Each structure stands twice: as C-alpha cells, then as structure tokens.
GROMACS .gro file of C-alpha atoms in nm:
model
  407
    1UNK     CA    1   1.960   5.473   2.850
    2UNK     CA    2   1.748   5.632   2.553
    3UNK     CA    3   1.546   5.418   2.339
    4UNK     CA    4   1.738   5.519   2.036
    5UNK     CA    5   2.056   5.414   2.195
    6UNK     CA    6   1.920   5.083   2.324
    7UNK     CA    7   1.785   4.964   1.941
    8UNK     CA    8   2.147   4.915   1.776
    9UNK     CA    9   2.263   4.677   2.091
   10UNK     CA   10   1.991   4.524   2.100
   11UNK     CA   11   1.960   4.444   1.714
   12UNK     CA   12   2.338   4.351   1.733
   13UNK     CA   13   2.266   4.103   2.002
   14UNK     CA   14   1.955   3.965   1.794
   15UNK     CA   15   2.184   3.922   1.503
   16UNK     CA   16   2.511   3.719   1.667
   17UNK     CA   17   2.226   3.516   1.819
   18UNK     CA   18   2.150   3.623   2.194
   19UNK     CA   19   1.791   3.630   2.159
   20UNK     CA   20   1.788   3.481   2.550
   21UNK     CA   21   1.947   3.764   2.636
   22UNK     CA   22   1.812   4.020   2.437
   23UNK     CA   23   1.445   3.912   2.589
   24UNK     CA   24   1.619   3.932   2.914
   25UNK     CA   25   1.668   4.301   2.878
   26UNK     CA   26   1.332   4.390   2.727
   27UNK     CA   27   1.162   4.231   3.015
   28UNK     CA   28   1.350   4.452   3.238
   29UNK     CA   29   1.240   4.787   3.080
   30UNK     CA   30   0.954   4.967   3.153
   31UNK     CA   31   0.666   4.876   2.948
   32UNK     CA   32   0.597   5.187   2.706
   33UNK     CA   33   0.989   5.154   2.658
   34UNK     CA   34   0.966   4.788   2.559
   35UNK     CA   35   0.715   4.836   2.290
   36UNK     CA   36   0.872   5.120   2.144
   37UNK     CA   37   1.177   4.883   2.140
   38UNK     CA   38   0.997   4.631   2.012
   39UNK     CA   39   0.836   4.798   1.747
   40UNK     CA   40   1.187   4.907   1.636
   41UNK     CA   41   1.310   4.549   1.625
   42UNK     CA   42   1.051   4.386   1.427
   43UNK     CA   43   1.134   4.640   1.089
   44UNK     CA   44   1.445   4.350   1.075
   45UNK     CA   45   1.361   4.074   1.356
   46UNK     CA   46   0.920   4.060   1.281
   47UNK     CA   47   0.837   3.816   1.554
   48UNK     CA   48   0.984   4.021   1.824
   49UNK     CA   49   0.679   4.252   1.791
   50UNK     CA   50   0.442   4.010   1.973
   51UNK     CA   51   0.667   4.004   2.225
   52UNK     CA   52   0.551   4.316   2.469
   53UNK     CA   53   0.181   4.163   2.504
   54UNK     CA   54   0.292   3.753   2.513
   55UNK     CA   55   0.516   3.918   2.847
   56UNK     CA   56   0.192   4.099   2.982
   57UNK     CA   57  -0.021   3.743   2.902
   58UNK     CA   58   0.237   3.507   3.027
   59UNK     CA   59   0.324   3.693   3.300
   60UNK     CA   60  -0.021   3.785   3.425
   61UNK     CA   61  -0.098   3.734   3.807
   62UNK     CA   62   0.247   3.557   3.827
   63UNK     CA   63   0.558   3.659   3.958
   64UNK     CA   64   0.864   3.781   3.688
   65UNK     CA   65   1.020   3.447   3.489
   66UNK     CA   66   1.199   3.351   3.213
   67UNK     CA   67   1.064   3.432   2.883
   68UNK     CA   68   1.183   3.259   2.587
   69UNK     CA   69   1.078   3.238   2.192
   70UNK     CA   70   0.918   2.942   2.106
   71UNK     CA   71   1.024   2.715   1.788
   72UNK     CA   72   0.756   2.871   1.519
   73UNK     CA   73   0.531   2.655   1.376
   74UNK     CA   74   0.488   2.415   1.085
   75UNK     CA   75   0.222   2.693   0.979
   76UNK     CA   76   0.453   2.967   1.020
   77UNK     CA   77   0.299   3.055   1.354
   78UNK     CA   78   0.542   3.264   1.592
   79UNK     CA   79   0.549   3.281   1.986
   80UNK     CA   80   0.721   3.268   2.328
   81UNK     CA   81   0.699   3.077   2.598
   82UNK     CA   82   0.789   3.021   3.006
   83UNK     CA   83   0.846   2.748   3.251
   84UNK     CA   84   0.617   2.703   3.477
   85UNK     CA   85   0.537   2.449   3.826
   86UNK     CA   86   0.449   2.134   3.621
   87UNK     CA   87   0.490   2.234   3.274
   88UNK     CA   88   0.543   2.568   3.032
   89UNK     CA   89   0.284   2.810   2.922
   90UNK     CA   90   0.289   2.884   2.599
   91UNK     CA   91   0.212   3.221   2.369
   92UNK     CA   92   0.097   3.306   2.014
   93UNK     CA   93  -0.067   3.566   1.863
   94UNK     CA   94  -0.322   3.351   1.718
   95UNK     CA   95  -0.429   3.170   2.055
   96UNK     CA   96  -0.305   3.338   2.343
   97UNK     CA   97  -0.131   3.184   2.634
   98UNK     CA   98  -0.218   2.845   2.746
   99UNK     CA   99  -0.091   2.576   3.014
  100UNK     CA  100   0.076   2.274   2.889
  101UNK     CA  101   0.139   2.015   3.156
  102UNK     CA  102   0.187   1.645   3.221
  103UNK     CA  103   0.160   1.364   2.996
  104UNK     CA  104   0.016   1.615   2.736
  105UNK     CA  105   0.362   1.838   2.787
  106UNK     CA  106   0.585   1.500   2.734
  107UNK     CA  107   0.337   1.412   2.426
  108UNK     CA  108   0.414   1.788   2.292
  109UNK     CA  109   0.773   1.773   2.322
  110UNK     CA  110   0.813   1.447   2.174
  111UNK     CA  111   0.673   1.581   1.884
  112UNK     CA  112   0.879   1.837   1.857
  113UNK     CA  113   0.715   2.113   2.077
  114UNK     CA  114   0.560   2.433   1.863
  115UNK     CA  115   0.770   2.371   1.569
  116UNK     CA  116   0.664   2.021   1.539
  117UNK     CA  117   0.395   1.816   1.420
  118UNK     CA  118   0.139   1.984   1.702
  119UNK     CA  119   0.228   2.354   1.700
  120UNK     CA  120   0.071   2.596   1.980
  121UNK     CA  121  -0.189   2.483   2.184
  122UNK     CA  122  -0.521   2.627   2.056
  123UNK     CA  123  -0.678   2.644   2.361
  124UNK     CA  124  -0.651   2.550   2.788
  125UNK     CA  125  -0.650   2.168   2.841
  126UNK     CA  126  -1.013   2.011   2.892
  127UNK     CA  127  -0.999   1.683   3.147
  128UNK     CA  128  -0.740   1.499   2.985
  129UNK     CA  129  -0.731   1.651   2.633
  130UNK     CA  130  -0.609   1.963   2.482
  131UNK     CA  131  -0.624   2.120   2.082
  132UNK     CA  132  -0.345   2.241   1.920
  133UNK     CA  133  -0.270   2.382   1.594
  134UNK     CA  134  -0.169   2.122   1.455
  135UNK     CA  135   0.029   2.067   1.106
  136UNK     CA  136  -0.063   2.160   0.707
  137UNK     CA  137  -0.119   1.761   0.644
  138UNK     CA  138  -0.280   1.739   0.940
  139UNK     CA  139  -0.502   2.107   1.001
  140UNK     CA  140  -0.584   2.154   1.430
  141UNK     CA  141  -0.543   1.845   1.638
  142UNK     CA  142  -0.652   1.720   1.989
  143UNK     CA  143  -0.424   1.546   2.245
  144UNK     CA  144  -0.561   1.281   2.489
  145UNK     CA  145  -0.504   1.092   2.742
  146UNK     CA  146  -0.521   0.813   2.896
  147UNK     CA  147  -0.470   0.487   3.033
  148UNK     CA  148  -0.429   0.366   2.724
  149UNK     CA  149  -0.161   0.613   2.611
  150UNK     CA  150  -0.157   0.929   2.494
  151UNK     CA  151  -0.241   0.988   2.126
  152UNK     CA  152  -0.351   1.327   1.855
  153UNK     CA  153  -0.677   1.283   1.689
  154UNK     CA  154  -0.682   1.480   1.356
  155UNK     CA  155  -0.977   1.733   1.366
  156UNK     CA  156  -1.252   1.526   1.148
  157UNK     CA  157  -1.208   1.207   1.381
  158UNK     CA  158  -1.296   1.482   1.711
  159UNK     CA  159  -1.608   1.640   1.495
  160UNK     CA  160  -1.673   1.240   1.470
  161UNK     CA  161  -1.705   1.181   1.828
  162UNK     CA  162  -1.886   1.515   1.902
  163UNK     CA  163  -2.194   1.311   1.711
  164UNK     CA  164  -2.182   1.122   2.062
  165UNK     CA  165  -2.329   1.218   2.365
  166UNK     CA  166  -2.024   0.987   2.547
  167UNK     CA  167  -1.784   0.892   2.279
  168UNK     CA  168  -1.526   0.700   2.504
  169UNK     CA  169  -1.814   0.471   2.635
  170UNK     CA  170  -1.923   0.403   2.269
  171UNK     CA  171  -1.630   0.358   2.096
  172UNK     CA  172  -1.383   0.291   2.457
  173UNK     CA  173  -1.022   0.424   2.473
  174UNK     CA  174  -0.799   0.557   2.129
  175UNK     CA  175  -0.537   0.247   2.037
  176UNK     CA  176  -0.350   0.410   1.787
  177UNK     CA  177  -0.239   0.754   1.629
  178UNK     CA  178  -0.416   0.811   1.319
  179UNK     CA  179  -0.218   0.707   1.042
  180UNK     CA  180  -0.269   0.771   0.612
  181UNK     CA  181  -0.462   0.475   0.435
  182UNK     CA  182  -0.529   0.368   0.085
  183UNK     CA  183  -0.544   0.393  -0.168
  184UNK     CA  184  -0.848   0.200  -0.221
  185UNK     CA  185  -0.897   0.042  -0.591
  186UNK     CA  186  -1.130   0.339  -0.669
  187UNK     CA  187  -0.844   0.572  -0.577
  188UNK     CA  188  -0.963   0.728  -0.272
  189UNK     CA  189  -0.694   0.790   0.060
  190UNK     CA  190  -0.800   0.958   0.404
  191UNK     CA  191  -0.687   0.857   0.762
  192UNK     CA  192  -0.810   0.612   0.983
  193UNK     CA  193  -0.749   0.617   1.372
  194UNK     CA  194  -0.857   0.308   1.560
  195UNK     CA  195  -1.019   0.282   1.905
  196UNK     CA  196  -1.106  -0.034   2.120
  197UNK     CA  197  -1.505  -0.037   1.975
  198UNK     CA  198  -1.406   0.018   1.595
  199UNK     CA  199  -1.200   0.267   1.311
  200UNK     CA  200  -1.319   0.575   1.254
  201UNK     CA  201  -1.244   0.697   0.901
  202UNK     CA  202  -1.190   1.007   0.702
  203UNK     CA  203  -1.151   1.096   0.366
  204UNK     CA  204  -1.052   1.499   0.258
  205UNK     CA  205  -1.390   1.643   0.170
  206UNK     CA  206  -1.624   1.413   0.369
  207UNK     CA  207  -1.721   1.359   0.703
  208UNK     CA  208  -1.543   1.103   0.941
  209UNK     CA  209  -1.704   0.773   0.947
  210UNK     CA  210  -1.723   0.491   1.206
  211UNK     CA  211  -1.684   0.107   1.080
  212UNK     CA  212  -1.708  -0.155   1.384
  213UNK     CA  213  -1.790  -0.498   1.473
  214UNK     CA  214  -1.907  -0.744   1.225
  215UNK     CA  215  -1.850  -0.459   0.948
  216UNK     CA  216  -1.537  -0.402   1.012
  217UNK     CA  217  -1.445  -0.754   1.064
  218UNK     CA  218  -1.591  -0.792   0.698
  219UNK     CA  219  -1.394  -0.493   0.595
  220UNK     CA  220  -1.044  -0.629   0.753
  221UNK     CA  221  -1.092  -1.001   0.572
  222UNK     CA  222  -1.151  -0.801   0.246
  223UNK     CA  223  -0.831  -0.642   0.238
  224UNK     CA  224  -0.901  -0.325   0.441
  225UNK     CA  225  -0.891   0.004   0.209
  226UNK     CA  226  -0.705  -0.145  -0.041
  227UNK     CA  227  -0.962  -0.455  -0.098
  228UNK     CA  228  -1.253  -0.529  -0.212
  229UNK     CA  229  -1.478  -0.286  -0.004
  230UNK     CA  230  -1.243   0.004   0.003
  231UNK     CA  231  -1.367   0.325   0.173
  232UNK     CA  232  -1.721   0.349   0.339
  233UNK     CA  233  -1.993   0.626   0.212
  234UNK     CA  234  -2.230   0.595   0.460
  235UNK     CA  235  -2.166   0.529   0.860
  236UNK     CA  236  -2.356   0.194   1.029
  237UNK     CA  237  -2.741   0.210   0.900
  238UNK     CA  238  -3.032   0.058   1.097
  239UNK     CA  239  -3.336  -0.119   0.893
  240UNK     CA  240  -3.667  -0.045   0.986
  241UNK     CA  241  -3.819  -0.241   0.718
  242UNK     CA  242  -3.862  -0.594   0.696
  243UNK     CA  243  -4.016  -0.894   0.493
  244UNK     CA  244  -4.331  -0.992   0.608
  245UNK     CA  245  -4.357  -1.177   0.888
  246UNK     CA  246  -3.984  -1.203   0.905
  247UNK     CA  247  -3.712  -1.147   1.188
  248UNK     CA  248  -3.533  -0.880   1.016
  249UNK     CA  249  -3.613  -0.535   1.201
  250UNK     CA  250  -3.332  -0.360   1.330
  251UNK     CA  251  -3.024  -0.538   1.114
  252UNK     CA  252  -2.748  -0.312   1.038
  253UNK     CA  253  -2.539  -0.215   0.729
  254UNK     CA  254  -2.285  -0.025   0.561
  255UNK     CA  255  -2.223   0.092   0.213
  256UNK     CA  256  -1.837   0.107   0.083
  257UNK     CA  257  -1.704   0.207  -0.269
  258UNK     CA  258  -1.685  -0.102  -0.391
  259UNK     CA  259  -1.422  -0.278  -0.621
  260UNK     CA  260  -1.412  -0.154  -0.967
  261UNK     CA  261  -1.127  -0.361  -1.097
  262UNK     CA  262  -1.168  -0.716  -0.882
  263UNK     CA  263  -1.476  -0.788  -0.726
  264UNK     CA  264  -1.245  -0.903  -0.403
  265UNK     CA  265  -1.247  -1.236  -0.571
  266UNK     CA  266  -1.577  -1.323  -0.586
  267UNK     CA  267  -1.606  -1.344  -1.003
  268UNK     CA  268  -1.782  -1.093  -1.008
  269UNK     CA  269  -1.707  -0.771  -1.216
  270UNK     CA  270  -1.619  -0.489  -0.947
  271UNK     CA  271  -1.868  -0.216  -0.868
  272UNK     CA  272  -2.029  -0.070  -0.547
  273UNK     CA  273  -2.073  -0.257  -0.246
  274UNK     CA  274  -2.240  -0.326   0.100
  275UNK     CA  275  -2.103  -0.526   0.438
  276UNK     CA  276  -2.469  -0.647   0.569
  277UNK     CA  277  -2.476  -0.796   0.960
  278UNK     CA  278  -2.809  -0.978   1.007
  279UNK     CA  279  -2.929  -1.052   1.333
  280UNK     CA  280  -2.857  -1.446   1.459
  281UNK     CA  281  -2.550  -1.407   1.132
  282UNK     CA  282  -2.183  -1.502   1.259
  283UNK     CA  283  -2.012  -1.302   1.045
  284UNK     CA  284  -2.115  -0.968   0.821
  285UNK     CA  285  -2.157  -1.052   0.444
  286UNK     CA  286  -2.069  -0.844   0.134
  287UNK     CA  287  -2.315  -0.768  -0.131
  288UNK     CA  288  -2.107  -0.648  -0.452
  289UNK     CA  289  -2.069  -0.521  -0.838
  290UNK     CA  290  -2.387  -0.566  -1.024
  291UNK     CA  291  -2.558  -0.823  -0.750
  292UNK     CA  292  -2.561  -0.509  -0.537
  293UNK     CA  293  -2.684  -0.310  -0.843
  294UNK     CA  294  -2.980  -0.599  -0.886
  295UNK     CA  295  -3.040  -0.605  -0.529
  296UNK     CA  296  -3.103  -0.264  -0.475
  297UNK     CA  297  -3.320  -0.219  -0.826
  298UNK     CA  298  -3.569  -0.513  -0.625
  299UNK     CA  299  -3.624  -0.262  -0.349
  300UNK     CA  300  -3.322  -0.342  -0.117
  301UNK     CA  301  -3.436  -0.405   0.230
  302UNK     CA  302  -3.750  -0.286   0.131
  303UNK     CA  303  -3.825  -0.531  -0.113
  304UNK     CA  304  -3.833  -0.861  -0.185
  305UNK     CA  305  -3.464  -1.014  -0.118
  306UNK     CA  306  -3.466  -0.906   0.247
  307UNK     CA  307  -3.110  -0.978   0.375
  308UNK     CA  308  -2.826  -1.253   0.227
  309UNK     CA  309  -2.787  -1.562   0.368
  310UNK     CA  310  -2.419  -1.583   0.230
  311UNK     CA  311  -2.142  -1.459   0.038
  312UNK     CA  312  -2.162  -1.484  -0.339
  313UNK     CA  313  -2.042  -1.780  -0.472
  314UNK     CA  314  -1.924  -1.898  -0.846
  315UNK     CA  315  -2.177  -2.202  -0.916
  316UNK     CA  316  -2.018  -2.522  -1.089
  317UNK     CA  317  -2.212  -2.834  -1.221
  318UNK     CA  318  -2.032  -3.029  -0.976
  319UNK     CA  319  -2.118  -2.850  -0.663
  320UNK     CA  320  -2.375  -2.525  -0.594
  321UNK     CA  321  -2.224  -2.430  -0.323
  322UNK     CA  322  -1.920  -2.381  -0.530
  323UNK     CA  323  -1.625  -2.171  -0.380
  324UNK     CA  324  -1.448  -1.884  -0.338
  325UNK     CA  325  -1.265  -1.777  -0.658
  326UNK     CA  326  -1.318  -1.629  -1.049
  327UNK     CA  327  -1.592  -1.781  -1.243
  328UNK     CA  328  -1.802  -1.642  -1.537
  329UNK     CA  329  -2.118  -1.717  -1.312
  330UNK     CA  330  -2.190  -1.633  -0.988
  331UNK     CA  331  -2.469  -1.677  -0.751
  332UNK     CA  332  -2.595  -1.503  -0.376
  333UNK     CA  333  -2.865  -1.620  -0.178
  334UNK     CA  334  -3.116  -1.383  -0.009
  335UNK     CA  335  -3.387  -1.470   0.219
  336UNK     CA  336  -3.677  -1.376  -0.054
  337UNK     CA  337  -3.465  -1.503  -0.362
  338UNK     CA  338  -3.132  -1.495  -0.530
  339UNK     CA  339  -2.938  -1.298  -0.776
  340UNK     CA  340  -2.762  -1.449  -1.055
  341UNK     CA  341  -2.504  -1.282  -1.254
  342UNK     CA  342  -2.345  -1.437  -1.576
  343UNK     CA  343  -2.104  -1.236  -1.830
  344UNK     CA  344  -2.380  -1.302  -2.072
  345UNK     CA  345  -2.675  -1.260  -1.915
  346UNK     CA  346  -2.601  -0.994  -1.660
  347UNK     CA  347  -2.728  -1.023  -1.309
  348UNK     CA  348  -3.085  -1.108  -1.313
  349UNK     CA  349  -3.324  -1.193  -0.995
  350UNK     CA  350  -3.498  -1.513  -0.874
  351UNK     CA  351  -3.769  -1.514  -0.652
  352UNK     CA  352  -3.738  -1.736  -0.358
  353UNK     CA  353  -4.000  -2.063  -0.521
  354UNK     CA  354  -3.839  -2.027  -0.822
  355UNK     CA  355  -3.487  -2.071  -0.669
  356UNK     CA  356  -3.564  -2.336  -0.483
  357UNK     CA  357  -3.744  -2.512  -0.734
  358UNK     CA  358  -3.432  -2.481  -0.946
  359UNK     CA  359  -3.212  -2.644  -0.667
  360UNK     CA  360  -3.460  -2.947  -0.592
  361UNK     CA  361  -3.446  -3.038  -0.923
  362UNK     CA  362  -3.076  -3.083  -1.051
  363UNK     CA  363  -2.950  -2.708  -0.986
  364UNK     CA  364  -2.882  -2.410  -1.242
  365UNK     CA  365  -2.699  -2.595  -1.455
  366UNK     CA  366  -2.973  -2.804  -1.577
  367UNK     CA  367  -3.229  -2.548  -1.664
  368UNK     CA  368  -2.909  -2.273  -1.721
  369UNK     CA  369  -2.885  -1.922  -1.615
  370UNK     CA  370  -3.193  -1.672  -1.658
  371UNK     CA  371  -3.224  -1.514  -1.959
  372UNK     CA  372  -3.437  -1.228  -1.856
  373UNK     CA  373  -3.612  -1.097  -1.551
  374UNK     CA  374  -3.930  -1.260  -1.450
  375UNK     CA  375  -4.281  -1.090  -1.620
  376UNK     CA  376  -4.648  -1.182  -1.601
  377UNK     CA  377  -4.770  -1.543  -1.734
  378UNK     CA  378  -4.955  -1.432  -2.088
  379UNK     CA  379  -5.305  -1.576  -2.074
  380UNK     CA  380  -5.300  -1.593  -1.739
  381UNK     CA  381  -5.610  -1.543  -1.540
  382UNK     CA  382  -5.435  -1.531  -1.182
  383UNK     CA  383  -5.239  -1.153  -1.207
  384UNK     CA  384  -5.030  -1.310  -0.928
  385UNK     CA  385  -4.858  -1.579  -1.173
  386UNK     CA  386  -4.549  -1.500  -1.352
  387UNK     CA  387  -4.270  -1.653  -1.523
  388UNK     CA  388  -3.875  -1.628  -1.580
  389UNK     CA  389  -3.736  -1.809  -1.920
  390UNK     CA  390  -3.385  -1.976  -1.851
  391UNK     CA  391  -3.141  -2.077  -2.067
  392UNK     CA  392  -3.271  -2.433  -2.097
  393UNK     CA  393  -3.640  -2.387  -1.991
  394UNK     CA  394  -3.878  -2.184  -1.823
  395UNK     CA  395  -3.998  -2.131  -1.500
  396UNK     CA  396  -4.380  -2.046  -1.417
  397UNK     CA  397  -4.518  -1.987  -1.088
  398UNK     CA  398  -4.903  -2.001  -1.024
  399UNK     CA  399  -5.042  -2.029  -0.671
  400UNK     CA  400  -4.699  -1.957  -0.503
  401UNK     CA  401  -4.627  -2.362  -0.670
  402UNK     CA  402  -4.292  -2.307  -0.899
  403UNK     CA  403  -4.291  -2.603  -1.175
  404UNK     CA  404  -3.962  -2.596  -1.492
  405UNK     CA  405  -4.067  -2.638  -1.810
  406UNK     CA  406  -3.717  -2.762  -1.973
  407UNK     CA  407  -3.711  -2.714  -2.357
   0.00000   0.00000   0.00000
C-alpha cells in the first residue's frame, strides 16, 4: 500500500489510542517506508519520529520483538522500549539503548519506570550499578546494589565517592536513599544519604561532603542540620601541627555553619563552629560562636590553645565545672589555655598558667572575668612577662610563675 495511503490509518489509529498497534505495523514495513511514515506522523504525534532508529538500536543483532513507547520522562524525555531475556532494553534519543535487568529493573519499575523518579538509563549497567536520568529535583542518578538493598545516589553524593580510590571499603554499603534535610538555623537545605562508615552531605552549589565517626556522633547529639552545628563547610581535616612537645599530630576536625540564633545551648551567642576529635578523646567536642572566633584569632591548631579538653561550659560561683545550659558567662578549656566569653567583656583568652592559677586560688569568680587580652608587663625587663587585668585584679606572669594581684 502507498505511503500516502498508509499515513491517514495510521494517524487515525494513533489518535483512538492504538499506539501498540500502530508500532506493530511500522515495524513491519520496509525501512525507507517507515521513516517516511514516520516523518509524516511526528507533524501531529512528535515522538514517533525517533521511532525508525530506536527499532534499528533495539533491535540490533537480535531477532524481531515487540517494540513499545516508553512512559516519557519527568524531563520531558521520549523513548521506546522491548522485553528482553531477564529484563527490557530501553531507548531515547538522548542515551541510546541500554539493558535494564535484575534487581536494578525491579528498583526502576518501582519507581515508576521512565516516567518516574529515575527516567532512562543514561548509560549500560557497571557491576552492580547503573545511571539514569534521573528527575528535575534530583538531576542524573545512579542505582546500586547490593546486599544491603538497592538504593539511587543523587549525582553530587557519586562525584563524592569518585574522590575514593575504593569508596565501598571506606565508607561500606549505602543504608538509606538520600533524603532532603534542613533547614539548618542559618537557612541552608541539601540532601544527605547515609552509608554504614558515615553521611555524606550536599548542599545546591557546593560539593558533597563526608561527616563520620566521632564528628558525626557530635553532629547527631547537636540536633543534626537543624542544631547547633548545622551544615559542614569543609570535609574531615587532618592537623599537622602541634604544641610543642605535645601528642597532638594527626587529630581530626570539621568546620560546620554554626548557630547564629542559639549557640546549641551552650550560652553562648551563636556563630560559626567546629566538631574537634582529639586523639585518646571519647567523644568529638564543639568549639562555637565567638570562642571559635577567639580560638582561631590565637592561631588555631597552630597556636597556642592546641585542642579542647571539653565542651564549653557556663561557670557559676558555686561550681566551675558548671553545666550545660544559658548563662551570661561561659568558659572552654584548651590544652594551652582557655577562652572566656562574657556579654560584657566578649570572649577573651587565658593562657594555660594564668588559668590555672585562677582555678587554684578560688576560681573566676573571685578575681572576675578578663577585662582585656593579655599585653606585655610595663617596666618589665624579661620581654617574656606579660599580664591580663580581670575584673577584680590582675594577673602577671614572669618566669612561666602566674601570681593575682586582687584589687
């Protein structure tokens, strides 16, 4: 039958809903017929015009089958698709044809095949993962599995583990699908996606980051996004710095956003923040607001602090150890010193004599909060001894010997 006879039957059977059959017939014409067909079609019926090449690619090396149109994609994506031993292989003009079989099929049609949350496969399955197109919210996605289940990883948690040489032996098998989080007090949402070693992280516009072990034990008793650390900025960092002659080579830590509005309960005002996991330390421990400001104006790792011993902690007459909760004055212990933040005084350091001194003899509340950060003794002929003035005194070191001058 002529071409031009063949176009209105076929565009009536397109348009009372036969497509089946209408793909039937065009796989049974010759193939200069069928894209002359074809090319007819598409002026009402567009995604019929892939249709003569997705035959040639499905069908290559294979014997005649079904052909059927695929469900087009959340990203508008159109394309056919046949049965195959095992599984379908599917067609679009934007990826080709490509084998979709076993657990990675089932995971596919669960979510609703090519016009659901996965799309067309982007590319031929790799071990026991495979890409797709994925979904607007989402952008490309990879499918793996394993004994753990089967699970998509959006596309910045796969750049993430390309950074490792092995990422299943780093980070172990995926526990989760990746799921929306925050926001965090400063704002800031992304997607997290949790595997048996840690959570990797991302946020639109930034790299995926990892948060894991102590860290992310920190970051979990915090309140997770939503607390007091909120999103990380930086992955796990390694010192290679350390005070002299101390242990402290090699410690990790982590820098988050930081809680502008609540300090996580501390006292503190909010304000940037670190999870720090010494060596020999049970737990991780949160630097925060303007103690983390002081901290890193003394030089950080690099300077004279070194690492905290503890959390920070609102000081009372009664008790320095004091406990969690609001207060107008709040202390944190480092190896080389301490920081010391009041709403009057700001957060000012004390070197590690000093400190010490103070808590020997009757704590900060009897020689107050400082005043000021600690400067050169005046008429002074050691250029090593300094002094800090306090709210009821002064404190003067000379010979590495701390003594309080109460006034």
């Amino acid at each position: 039958m002529p071409v031009r006879r063949v176009v209105p039957i076929l565009r009536m059977s397109l348009d009372g809903g036969r497509t089946a059959l209408t793909l039937d017939v065009l796989g049974r014409v010759s193939g200069r017929s069928r894209r002359r067909i074809c090319g007819a079609l598409s002026r009402t019926a567009p995604w019929i015009a892939g249709f003569p090449r997705a035959r040639d690619e499905l069908l290559a090396g294979g014997t005649p089958a079904r052909i059927d149109r695929a469900a087009t994609s959340p990203f508008g994506t159109e394309g056919f698709g046949t049965a195959r031993p095992g599984g379908v292989t599917l067609w679009s003009d934007r990826f080709g044809a490509h084998a979709v079989t076993g657990a990675l099929l089932r995971y596919h049609r669960d979510a609703g095949g090519t016009g659901g949350r996965l799309g067309f496969p982007a590319g031929d399955a790799s071990g026991t993962a495979q890409e797709f197109e994925g979904a607007p919210d989402t952008g490309p996605v990879t499918v793996r599995t394993s004994a753990r289940g089967t699970f998509a990883m959006p596309s910045p948690v796969v750049r993430h583990l390309g950074l490792y040489r092995d990422p299943y032996d780093i980070l172990g098998g995926t526990l989760s699908e990746a799921e929306a989080v925050g926001p965090s007090p400063w704002g800031t949402t992304g997607v997290a996606q949790r595997f048996e070693r840690g959570l990797v992280v991302a946020v639109p516009g930034r790299p995926a980051l990892l948060v894991a072990g102590r860290l992310l034990r920190l970051h979990e008793r915090l309140g997770g996004f939503g607390g007091g650390l909120g999103f990380p900025l930086t992955g796990a960092l390694r010192t290679v710095t350390a005070l002299p002659g101390g242990p402290l080579r090699g410690n990790w830590y982590q820098v988050f956003e930081g809680d502008r509005e609540t300090g996580w309960g501390s006292g503190l005002p909010g304000g940037g923040a670190m999870g720090v996991a010494p060596d020999g330390a049970g737990a991780a421990i949160p630097v925060s607001g303007p103690i983390w400001d002081a901290y890193c104006d003394a030089g950080g790792f690099d300077g004279r602090l070194g690492f905290p011993v503890a959390a920070a902690r609102g000081l009372s007459s009664q008790d320095l150890e004091g406990g969690a909760g609001r207060s107008s004055r709040v202390a944190q212990v480092f190896q080389g010193g301490a920081v010391l933040w009041s709403e009057e005084h700001d957060a000012r350091t004390v070197s590690r004599v000093v400190w010490e001194r103070i808590v020997g003899d009757g704590g900060p509340d009897a020689v107050g909060w400082p005043v000021a950060d600690q400067r050169p003794s005046p008429d002074d002929d050691d250029p090593s001894a300094y002094q800090q003035e306090f709210e009821h005194g002064t404190a003067t070191v000379r010979d590495g010997i701390a003594r309080i001058w109460r006034s």
